[in-house]
């Protein structure tokens, strides 16, 4: 066959494929719209009402539906237990895989299969990740009446810190600082969410808690911060919160490379602090529609205005970047993972 005819056939095939794709896009969009029209989408929130994850979840629910073809109703539902591990397990193993269920759970939950596999019924790399609304700095705080007011106090005085369950932020960071740095903290777990643990601190049931987001403290309890009713003991992130220059950064306390590697395994999760996901294996067209709807919501003027009104941060991380971060976490050397698992064991 002459070369010119071969080139013509190739060009014809490419044009035909491109035309087919153009024709399929409206059909796919129409299919997604028909599917969602008149439906309700459940947004599973792994924590109790009133906490930071609940605040972010309900904010997203109020704005995202308009960007999903067919404009379904998004209904928030709180599913507490085991520091949001129950919600993650439900989303992965029991929720319908048709795009009618979304969820949000603790930022450290994605590492649970690595560090405490017995409780995790999921592969975090297989979730349909939509993105994270923001990154975050995680704090350990104590009530103003506690004998522990500084990080130095933590190394010298025994106190009780509230927790929620294996894999939850408060439990992970309390045990991490206890086992890696020697903080004299006793963990008492079982609270349904951060809001409940903070109430327990206020009542004097516990001295404090870890895993409290800076954004949650300012949005929900700004007066506590302004009136110095809480002591900010240590912060966890890859970099300091600008407003907290005098609160020690966990990374600055490491004494060797091994400790640094262990901490980074946990601190990377701070970059995806308010994660949202759907179950794995949902139809590709609905998957793309949900990811696109999340991204559009992050730019929506009314969404951003309400976030400012609520005094919460919006610094979104896209689905692709989240997948990259998880791939990096899951490529951590086995020896480091084993030592990190011991670091958050009771």
mmCIF file of C-alpha atoms in Angstrom:
data_model
loop_
_atom_site.group_PDB
_atom_site.id
_atom_site.type_symbol
_atom_site.label_atom_id
_atom_site.label_comp_id
_atom_site.label_asym_id
_atom_site.label_seq_id
_atom_site.Cartn_x
_atom_site.Cartn_y
_atom_site.Cartn_z
ATOM 1 C CA UNK A 1 0.000 0.000 0.000
ATOM 2 C CA UNK A 2 1.394 3.450 -0.885
ATOM 3 C CA UNK A 3 2.665 5.523 2.026
ATOM 4 C CA UNK A 4 0.282 8.362 1.150
ATOM 5 C CA UNK A 5 -2.701 6.034 1.411
ATOM 6 C CA UNK A 6 -1.407 4.666 4.732
ATOM 7 C CA UNK A 7 -1.116 8.205 6.115
ATOM 8 C CA UNK A 8 -4.628 8.955 4.866
ATOM 9 C CA UNK A 9 -6.029 5.873 6.595
ATOM 10 C CA UNK A 10 -4.269 6.766 9.844
ATOM 11 C CA UNK A 11 -5.583 10.330 9.681
ATOM 12 C CA UNK A 12 -9.082 9.046 8.964
ATOM 13 C CA UNK A 13 -8.891 6.695 11.938
ATOM 14 C CA UNK A 14 -7.716 9.492 14.241
ATOM 15 C CA UNK A 15 -10.460 11.822 13.022
ATOM 16 C CA UNK A 16 -13.049 9.100 13.444
ATOM 17 C CA UNK A 17 -11.885 8.390 16.995
ATOM 18 C CA UNK A 18 -11.916 12.100 17.861
ATOM 19 C CA UNK A 19 -15.406 12.501 16.422
ATOM 20 C CA UNK A 20 -16.624 9.468 18.336
ATOM 21 C CA UNK A 21 -15.211 10.921 21.559
ATOM 22 C CA UNK A 22 -16.940 14.246 20.923
ATOM 23 C CA UNK A 23 -20.220 12.476 20.310
ATOM 24 C CA UNK A 24 -19.811 10.322 23.418
ATOM 25 C CA UNK A 25 -19.129 13.215 25.816
ATOM 26 C CA UNK A 26 -22.648 14.701 25.671
ATOM 27 C CA UNK A 27 -24.083 11.186 25.893
ATOM 28 C CA UNK A 28 -22.005 10.446 28.973
ATOM 29 C CA UNK A 29 -22.992 13.756 30.540
ATOM 30 C CA UNK A 30 -26.624 13.046 29.791
ATOM 31 C CA UNK A 31 -26.252 9.617 31.364
ATOM 32 C CA UNK A 32 -24.844 11.097 34.569
ATOM 33 C CA UNK A 33 -27.564 13.743 34.675
ATOM 34 C CA UNK A 34 -30.306 11.145 34.197
ATOM 35 C CA UNK A 35 -28.813 9.000 36.943
ATOM 36 C CA UNK A 36 -28.617 11.764 39.565
ATOM 37 C CA UNK A 37 -31.834 13.613 38.742
ATOM 38 C CA UNK A 38 -34.244 13.311 41.660
ATOM 39 C CA UNK A 39 -31.807 11.289 43.769
ATOM 40 C CA UNK A 40 -30.256 11.869 47.183
ATOM 41 C CA UNK A 41 -26.531 11.469 47.776
ATOM 42 C CA UNK A 42 -25.437 10.516 51.296
ATOM 43 C CA UNK A 43 -22.395 12.285 52.710
ATOM 44 C CA UNK A 44 -21.069 10.107 55.521
ATOM 45 C CA UNK A 45 -19.250 12.105 58.224
ATOM 46 C CA UNK A 46 -17.096 9.931 60.458
ATOM 47 C CA UNK A 47 -17.386 12.194 63.503
ATOM 48 C CA UNK A 48 -20.097 13.583 65.729
ATOM 49 C CA UNK A 49 -22.022 16.796 65.110
ATOM 50 C CA UNK A 50 -20.232 20.032 65.948
ATOM 51 C CA UNK A 51 -16.612 19.093 65.291
ATOM 52 C CA UNK A 52 -14.298 20.238 62.515
ATOM 53 C CA UNK A 53 -14.931 17.356 60.134
ATOM 54 C CA UNK A 54 -18.667 17.826 60.599
ATOM 55 C CA UNK A 55 -18.314 21.553 59.894
ATOM 56 C CA UNK A 56 -16.405 20.973 56.661
ATOM 57 C CA UNK A 57 -18.688 18.120 55.591
ATOM 58 C CA UNK A 58 -21.892 20.097 55.998
ATOM 59 C CA UNK A 59 -20.377 23.120 54.258
ATOM 60 C CA UNK A 60 -19.503 20.992 51.223
ATOM 61 C CA UNK A 61 -22.966 19.390 51.230
ATOM 62 C CA UNK A 62 -24.639 22.799 51.009
ATOM 63 C CA UNK A 63 -22.763 23.813 47.853
ATOM 64 C CA UNK A 64 -21.538 20.818 45.850
ATOM 65 C CA UNK A 65 -24.878 19.464 44.600
ATOM 66 C CA UNK A 66 -25.337 22.320 42.118
ATOM 67 C CA UNK A 67 -22.237 21.141 40.224
ATOM 68 C CA UNK A 68 -23.253 17.479 39.957
ATOM 69 C CA UNK A 69 -25.231 16.883 36.729
ATOM 70 C CA UNK A 70 -28.865 16.301 37.673
ATOM 71 C CA UNK A 71 -28.428 18.364 40.874
ATOM 72 C CA UNK A 72 -29.148 15.637 43.462
ATOM 73 C CA UNK A 73 -29.740 16.486 47.111
ATOM 74 C CA UNK A 74 -26.702 15.872 49.327
ATOM 75 C CA UNK A 75 -27.701 14.662 52.798
ATOM 76 C CA UNK A 76 -25.054 14.682 55.592
ATOM 77 C CA UNK A 77 -25.154 11.654 57.889
ATOM 78 C CA UNK A 78 -22.933 11.226 60.944
ATOM 79 C CA UNK A 79 -21.544 7.715 61.357
ATOM 80 C CA UNK A 80 -19.305 7.772 64.410
ATOM 81 C CA UNK A 81 -17.110 5.081 65.870
ATOM 82 C CA UNK A 82 -13.437 4.164 66.266
ATOM 83 C CA UNK A 83 -12.266 7.660 65.423
ATOM 84 C CA UNK A 84 -13.989 7.589 61.992
ATOM 85 C CA UNK A 85 -12.511 4.175 61.079
ATOM 86 C CA UNK A 86 -16.051 2.814 61.098
ATOM 87 C CA UNK A 87 -17.073 5.356 58.445
ATOM 88 C CA UNK A 88 -14.055 4.534 56.257
ATOM 89 C CA UNK A 89 -14.738 0.798 56.511
ATOM 90 C CA UNK A 90 -18.407 1.365 55.640
ATOM 91 C CA UNK A 91 -17.565 3.545 52.655
ATOM 92 C CA UNK A 92 -15.169 0.950 51.280
ATOM 93 C CA UNK A 93 -16.928 -2.322 52.098
ATOM 94 C CA UNK A 94 -20.666 -1.710 52.480
ATOM 95 C CA UNK A 95 -21.707 1.512 50.703
ATOM 96 C CA UNK A 96 -23.195 1.291 47.187
ATOM 97 C CA UNK A 97 -20.550 1.736 44.493
ATOM 98 C CA UNK A 98 -22.773 3.771 42.223
ATOM 99 C CA UNK A 99 -21.847 7.338 43.169
ATOM 100 C CA UNK A 100 -24.694 7.901 45.643
ATOM 101 C CA UNK A 101 -22.492 7.815 48.735
ATOM 102 C CA UNK A 102 -19.565 10.090 49.621
ATOM 103 C CA UNK A 103 -17.644 10.343 52.860
ATOM 104 C CA UNK A 104 -15.141 12.192 54.996
ATOM 105 C CA UNK A 105 -13.018 10.741 57.784
ATOM 106 C CA UNK A 106 -9.859 11.454 59.752
ATOM 107 C CA UNK A 107 -6.770 12.559 57.878
ATOM 108 C CA UNK A 108 -4.658 9.793 59.433
ATOM 109 C CA UNK A 109 -7.158 7.055 58.556
ATOM 110 C CA UNK A 110 -5.543 6.578 55.140
ATOM 111 C CA UNK A 111 -2.405 5.254 56.882
ATOM 112 C CA UNK A 112 -4.299 2.799 59.121
ATOM 113 C CA UNK A 113 -3.854 -0.156 56.714
ATOM 114 C CA UNK A 114 -0.102 0.435 56.992
ATOM 115 C CA UNK A 115 0.125 0.954 60.747
ATOM 116 C CA UNK A 116 -2.805 -0.993 62.236
ATOM 117 C CA UNK A 117 -4.056 -3.317 59.476
ATOM 118 C CA UNK A 118 -6.209 -5.431 61.791
ATOM 119 C CA UNK A 119 -8.820 -2.677 62.068
ATOM 120 C CA UNK A 120 -8.792 -1.486 58.456
ATOM 121 C CA UNK A 121 -11.100 -3.170 55.981
ATOM 122 C CA UNK A 122 -9.922 -1.079 53.044
ATOM 123 C CA UNK A 123 -7.090 -0.257 50.687
ATOM 124 C CA UNK A 124 -6.724 3.527 50.905
ATOM 125 C CA UNK A 125 -5.239 3.746 47.408
ATOM 126 C CA UNK A 126 -8.469 2.340 45.907
ATOM 127 C CA UNK A 127 -10.929 4.889 47.281
ATOM 128 C CA UNK A 128 -12.367 7.289 44.714
ATOM 129 C CA UNK A 129 -10.669 10.376 46.117
ATOM 130 C CA UNK A 130 -12.399 13.673 45.370
ATOM 131 C CA UNK A 131 -9.893 15.955 47.099
ATOM 132 C CA UNK A 132 -9.294 17.757 50.373
ATOM 133 C CA UNK A 133 -10.743 21.165 51.223
ATOM 134 C CA UNK A 134 -7.582 22.264 52.983
ATOM 135 C CA UNK A 135 -4.328 21.319 54.644
ATOM 136 C CA UNK A 136 -4.007 21.834 58.370
ATOM 137 C CA UNK A 137 -1.838 22.182 61.459
ATOM 138 C CA UNK A 138 -2.650 19.698 64.206
ATOM 139 C CA UNK A 139 -2.293 20.793 67.839
ATOM 140 C CA UNK A 140 -2.021 19.168 71.215
ATOM 141 C CA UNK A 141 -3.816 21.348 73.743
ATOM 142 C CA UNK A 142 -4.495 21.230 77.476
ATOM 143 C CA UNK A 143 -7.042 23.113 79.555
ATOM 144 C CA UNK A 144 -5.762 26.204 81.360
ATOM 145 C CA UNK A 145 -5.985 24.443 84.763
ATOM 146 C CA UNK A 146 -3.824 21.509 83.662
ATOM 147 C CA UNK A 147 -0.353 21.116 85.179
ATOM 148 C CA UNK A 148 0.970 20.676 81.634
ATOM 149 C CA UNK A 149 1.138 24.062 79.960
ATOM 150 C CA UNK A 150 4.217 23.653 77.755
ATOM 151 C CA UNK A 151 6.019 20.913 75.871
ATOM 152 C CA UNK A 152 8.674 20.828 78.599
ATOM 153 C CA UNK A 153 5.916 20.144 81.142
ATOM 154 C CA UNK A 154 4.785 17.202 78.995
ATOM 155 C CA UNK A 155 8.115 15.494 79.562
ATOM 156 C CA UNK A 156 7.927 15.950 83.338
ATOM 157 C CA UNK A 157 4.267 15.737 84.456
ATOM 158 C CA UNK A 158 1.701 12.992 83.928
ATOM 159 C CA UNK A 159 -1.686 13.987 82.509
ATOM 160 C CA UNK A 160 -4.666 12.303 80.838
ATOM 161 C CA UNK A 161 -5.364 12.986 77.160
ATOM 162 C CA UNK A 162 -8.692 12.182 75.508
ATOM 163 C CA UNK A 163 -8.949 9.888 72.485
ATOM 164 C CA UNK A 164 -11.472 8.351 70.128
ATOM 165 C CA UNK A 165 -10.130 5.053 68.830
ATOM 166 C CA UNK A 166 -7.328 3.395 66.894
ATOM 167 C CA UNK A 167 -6.309 5.472 63.865
ATOM 168 C CA UNK A 168 -8.041 8.667 65.040
ATOM 169 C CA UNK A 169 -6.020 11.879 65.125
ATOM 170 C CA UNK A 170 -6.119 12.365 68.938
ATOM 171 C CA UNK A 171 -4.992 8.791 69.611
ATOM 172 C CA UNK A 172 -2.305 8.747 66.915
ATOM 173 C CA UNK A 173 -0.634 11.977 68.005
ATOM 174 C CA UNK A 174 -0.920 11.306 71.742
ATOM 175 C CA UNK A 175 0.777 7.926 71.344
ATOM 176 C CA UNK A 176 3.283 9.270 68.828
ATOM 177 C CA UNK A 177 4.568 11.943 71.218
ATOM 178 C CA UNK A 178 4.473 9.537 74.152
ATOM 179 C CA UNK A 179 6.419 6.760 72.439
ATOM 180 C CA UNK A 180 8.816 8.799 70.296
ATOM 181 C CA UNK A 181 9.576 11.768 72.560
ATOM 182 C CA UNK A 182 8.647 10.470 76.012
ATOM 183 C CA UNK A 183 5.660 12.685 76.818
ATOM 184 C CA UNK A 184 4.100 11.497 80.087
ATOM 185 C CA UNK A 185 0.604 11.198 78.685
ATOM 186 C CA UNK A 186 -2.032 8.597 79.475
ATOM 187 C CA UNK A 187 -4.557 8.027 76.661
ATOM 188 C CA UNK A 188 -8.230 7.526 77.518
ATOM 189 C CA UNK A 189 -10.104 6.649 74.318
ATOM 190 C CA UNK A 190 -13.776 6.195 73.468
ATOM 191 C CA UNK A 191 -15.093 9.706 72.777
ATOM 192 C CA UNK A 192 -17.235 9.907 69.587
ATOM 193 C CA UNK A 193 -15.479 12.962 68.157
ATOM 194 C CA UNK A 194 -13.253 15.954 68.773
ATOM 195 C CA UNK A 195 -16.140 18.103 69.978
ATOM 196 C CA UNK A 196 -17.011 15.519 72.642
ATOM 197 C CA UNK A 197 -13.367 15.278 73.732
ATOM 198 C CA UNK A 198 -13.121 19.057 74.021
ATOM 199 C CA UNK A 199 -16.239 19.095 76.211
ATOM 200 C CA UNK A 200 -14.628 16.407 78.375
ATOM 201 C CA UNK A 201 -11.548 18.626 78.692
ATOM 202 C CA UNK A 202 -13.713 21.584 79.681
ATOM 203 C CA UNK A 203 -15.471 19.453 82.316
ATOM 204 C CA UNK A 204 -12.162 18.215 83.721
ATOM 205 C CA UNK A 205 -12.589 14.568 82.690
ATOM 206 C CA UNK A 206 -9.320 14.786 80.751
ATOM 207 C CA UNK A 207 -6.498 17.314 80.754
ATOM 208 C CA UNK A 208 -6.447 17.811 77.001
ATOM 209 C CA UNK A 209 -6.298 16.261 73.580
ATOM 210 C CA UNK A 210 -4.105 16.015 70.521
ATOM 211 C CA UNK A 211 -5.128 16.174 66.884
ATOM 212 C CA UNK A 212 -7.097 19.401 67.309
ATOM 213 C CA UNK A 213 -6.879 21.381 64.081
ATOM 214 C CA UNK A 214 -5.884 25.007 64.264
ATOM 215 C CA UNK A 215 -8.820 25.763 61.951
ATOM 216 C CA UNK A 216 -11.276 24.017 64.281
ATOM 217 C CA UNK A 217 -9.959 25.856 67.327
ATOM 218 C CA UNK A 218 -10.382 29.239 65.637
ATOM 219 C CA UNK A 219 -13.721 28.440 64.003
ATOM 220 C CA UNK A 220 -15.361 26.840 67.050
ATOM 221 C CA UNK A 221 -13.502 28.164 70.087
ATOM 222 C CA UNK A 222 -11.724 31.373 69.173
ATOM 223 C CA UNK A 223 -12.374 32.801 72.635
ATOM 224 C CA UNK A 224 -10.536 29.893 74.222
ATOM 225 C CA UNK A 225 -7.471 30.909 72.227
ATOM 226 C CA UNK A 226 -7.844 34.669 72.720
ATOM 227 C CA UNK A 227 -8.541 34.364 76.456
ATOM 228 C CA UNK A 228 -5.782 31.743 76.939
ATOM 229 C CA UNK A 229 -8.194 29.167 78.262
ATOM 230 C CA UNK A 230 -6.209 26.469 76.476
ATOM 231 C CA UNK A 231 -2.479 25.833 76.408
ATOM 232 C CA UNK A 232 -1.034 25.118 72.963
ATOM 233 C CA UNK A 233 1.617 22.505 73.696
ATOM 234 C CA UNK A 234 2.947 21.322 70.326
ATOM 235 C CA UNK A 235 2.006 21.577 66.642
ATOM 236 C CA UNK A 236 2.236 18.932 63.934
ATOM 237 C CA UNK A 237 2.689 19.877 60.287
ATOM 238 C CA UNK A 238 5.442 20.124 57.712
ATOM 239 C CA UNK A 239 5.775 23.827 58.595
ATOM 240 C CA UNK A 240 4.667 26.081 61.465
ATOM 241 C CA UNK A 241 1.369 27.906 61.570
ATOM 242 C CA UNK A 242 2.358 31.601 61.095
ATOM 243 C CA UNK A 243 0.214 32.704 64.053
ATOM 244 C CA UNK A 244 1.991 30.234 66.374
ATOM 245 C CA UNK A 245 5.713 30.993 66.122
ATOM 246 C CA UNK A 246 6.354 30.131 69.795
ATOM 247 C CA UNK A 247 4.594 26.744 69.801
ATOM 248 C CA UNK A 248 7.187 24.032 69.094
ATOM 249 C CA UNK A 249 6.955 22.132 65.817
ATOM 250 C CA UNK A 250 7.209 18.362 66.220
ATOM 251 C CA UNK A 251 9.710 18.053 63.376
ATOM 252 C CA UNK A 252 12.055 20.445 65.183
ATOM 253 C CA UNK A 253 12.210 18.055 68.149
ATOM 254 C CA UNK A 254 13.541 14.997 66.315
ATOM 255 C CA UNK A 255 16.927 13.719 67.406
ATOM 256 C CA UNK A 256 17.823 11.472 64.463
ATOM 257 C CA UNK A 257 16.844 10.501 60.912
ATOM 258 C CA UNK A 258 14.758 7.564 62.077
ATOM 259 C CA UNK A 259 12.515 9.813 64.167
ATOM 260 C CA UNK A 260 12.253 12.228 61.236
ATOM 261 C CA UNK A 261 11.133 9.422 58.872
ATOM 262 C CA UNK A 262 8.554 8.198 61.385
ATOM 263 C CA UNK A 263 7.124 11.674 61.917
ATOM 264 C CA UNK A 264 6.937 12.441 58.209
ATOM 265 C CA UNK A 265 4.809 9.337 57.693
ATOM 266 C CA UNK A 266 2.187 10.996 59.892
ATOM 267 C CA UNK A 267 2.754 14.634 59.043
ATOM 268 C CA UNK A 268 2.210 14.089 55.316
ATOM 269 C CA UNK A 269 -1.429 13.421 56.145
ATOM 270 C CA UNK A 270 -1.699 17.029 57.351
ATOM 271 C CA UNK A 271 -1.472 18.078 53.695
ATOM 272 C CA UNK A 272 -4.817 16.351 53.073
ATOM 273 C CA UNK A 273 -6.440 17.369 56.316
ATOM 274 C CA UNK A 274 -10.114 17.425 55.234
ATOM 275 C CA UNK A 275 -10.365 14.510 52.785
ATOM 276 C CA UNK A 276 -13.441 13.487 50.827
ATOM 277 C CA UNK A 277 -13.849 10.209 48.991
ATOM 278 C CA UNK A 278 -16.361 7.868 47.409
ATOM 279 C CA UNK A 279 -16.219 4.060 47.368
ATOM 280 C CA UNK A 280 -13.947 2.343 44.847
ATOM 281 C CA UNK A 281 -15.089 1.095 41.450
ATOM 282 C CA UNK A 282 -17.904 3.559 40.809
ATOM 283 C CA UNK A 283 -18.704 4.083 37.099
ATOM 284 C CA UNK A 284 -16.045 6.173 35.367
ATOM 285 C CA UNK A 285 -18.422 8.887 34.132
ATOM 286 C CA UNK A 286 -19.858 9.458 37.621
ATOM 287 C CA UNK A 287 -16.365 9.373 39.109
ATOM 288 C CA UNK A 288 -15.272 12.174 36.797
ATOM 289 C CA UNK A 289 -18.471 14.113 37.460
ATOM 290 C CA UNK A 290 -17.966 13.959 41.243
ATOM 291 C CA UNK A 291 -14.295 14.992 41.038
ATOM 292 C CA UNK A 292 -15.207 17.875 38.715
ATOM 293 C CA UNK A 293 -18.054 18.935 41.026
ATOM 294 C CA UNK A 294 -15.712 18.982 44.025
ATOM 295 C CA UNK A 295 -13.166 21.101 42.123
ATOM 296 C CA UNK A 296 -15.834 23.547 40.952
ATOM 297 C CA UNK A 297 -17.180 23.868 44.483
ATOM 298 C CA UNK A 298 -13.711 24.858 45.720
ATOM 299 C CA UNK A 299 -13.896 27.880 43.375
ATOM 300 C CA UNK A 300 -17.526 28.759 44.016
ATOM 301 C CA UNK A 301 -17.884 32.347 45.345
ATOM 302 C CA UNK A 302 -20.760 31.478 47.689
ATOM 303 C CA UNK A 303 -18.888 28.470 49.095
ATOM 304 C CA UNK A 304 -15.799 30.612 49.703
ATOM 305 C CA UNK A 305 -17.863 33.399 51.253
ATOM 306 C CA UNK A 306 -19.519 31.006 53.700
ATOM 307 C CA UNK A 307 -16.133 29.478 54.565
ATOM 308 C CA UNK A 308 -14.846 32.956 55.428
ATOM 309 C CA UNK A 309 -17.946 33.616 57.506
ATOM 310 C CA UNK A 310 -17.353 30.351 59.401
ATOM 311 C CA UNK A 311 -13.694 31.310 59.850
ATOM 312 C CA UNK A 312 -12.394 28.112 58.228
ATOM 313 C CA UNK A 313 -9.569 27.673 55.756
ATOM 314 C CA UNK A 314 -9.948 26.660 52.126
ATOM 315 C CA UNK A 315 -6.693 25.596 50.515
ATOM 316 C CA UNK A 316 -7.810 22.701 48.312
ATOM 317 C CA UNK A 317 -5.830 19.674 47.271
ATOM 318 C CA UNK A 318 -7.004 17.934 44.107
ATOM 319 C CA UNK A 319 -7.766 14.241 43.665
ATOM 320 C CA UNK A 320 -4.637 13.656 41.577
ATOM 321 C CA UNK A 321 -2.343 15.194 44.201
ATOM 322 C CA UNK A 322 -3.983 13.141 46.935
ATOM 323 C CA UNK A 323 -3.340 9.965 44.961
ATOM 324 C CA UNK A 324 0.310 11.007 44.572
ATOM 325 C CA UNK A 325 0.701 11.639 48.309
ATOM 326 C CA UNK A 326 -0.842 8.272 49.119
ATOM 327 C CA UNK A 327 1.402 6.520 46.615
ATOM 328 C CA UNK A 328 4.368 8.157 48.362
ATOM 329 C CA UNK A 329 3.146 7.077 51.799
ATOM 330 C CA UNK A 330 2.547 3.515 50.646
ATOM 331 C CA UNK A 331 6.076 3.302 49.238
ATOM 332 C CA UNK A 332 7.591 4.004 52.678
ATOM 333 C CA UNK A 333 10.244 1.374 53.519
ATOM 334 C CA UNK A 334 8.834 -1.546 55.491
ATOM 335 C CA UNK A 335 11.318 -1.060 58.349
ATOM 336 C CA UNK A 336 10.121 2.544 58.853
ATOM 337 C CA UNK A 337 6.473 1.455 58.759
ATOM 338 C CA UNK A 338 7.111 -1.200 61.402
ATOM 339 C CA UNK A 339 8.770 1.335 63.719
ATOM 340 C CA UNK A 340 6.006 3.866 63.057
ATOM 341 C CA UNK A 341 3.390 1.231 63.944
ATOM 342 C CA UNK A 342 5.141 0.658 67.259
ATOM 343 C CA UNK A 343 5.231 4.424 67.808
ATOM 344 C CA UNK A 344 1.429 4.618 67.840
ATOM 345 C CA UNK A 345 0.807 1.376 69.728
ATOM 346 C CA UNK A 346 -0.436 1.633 73.294
#
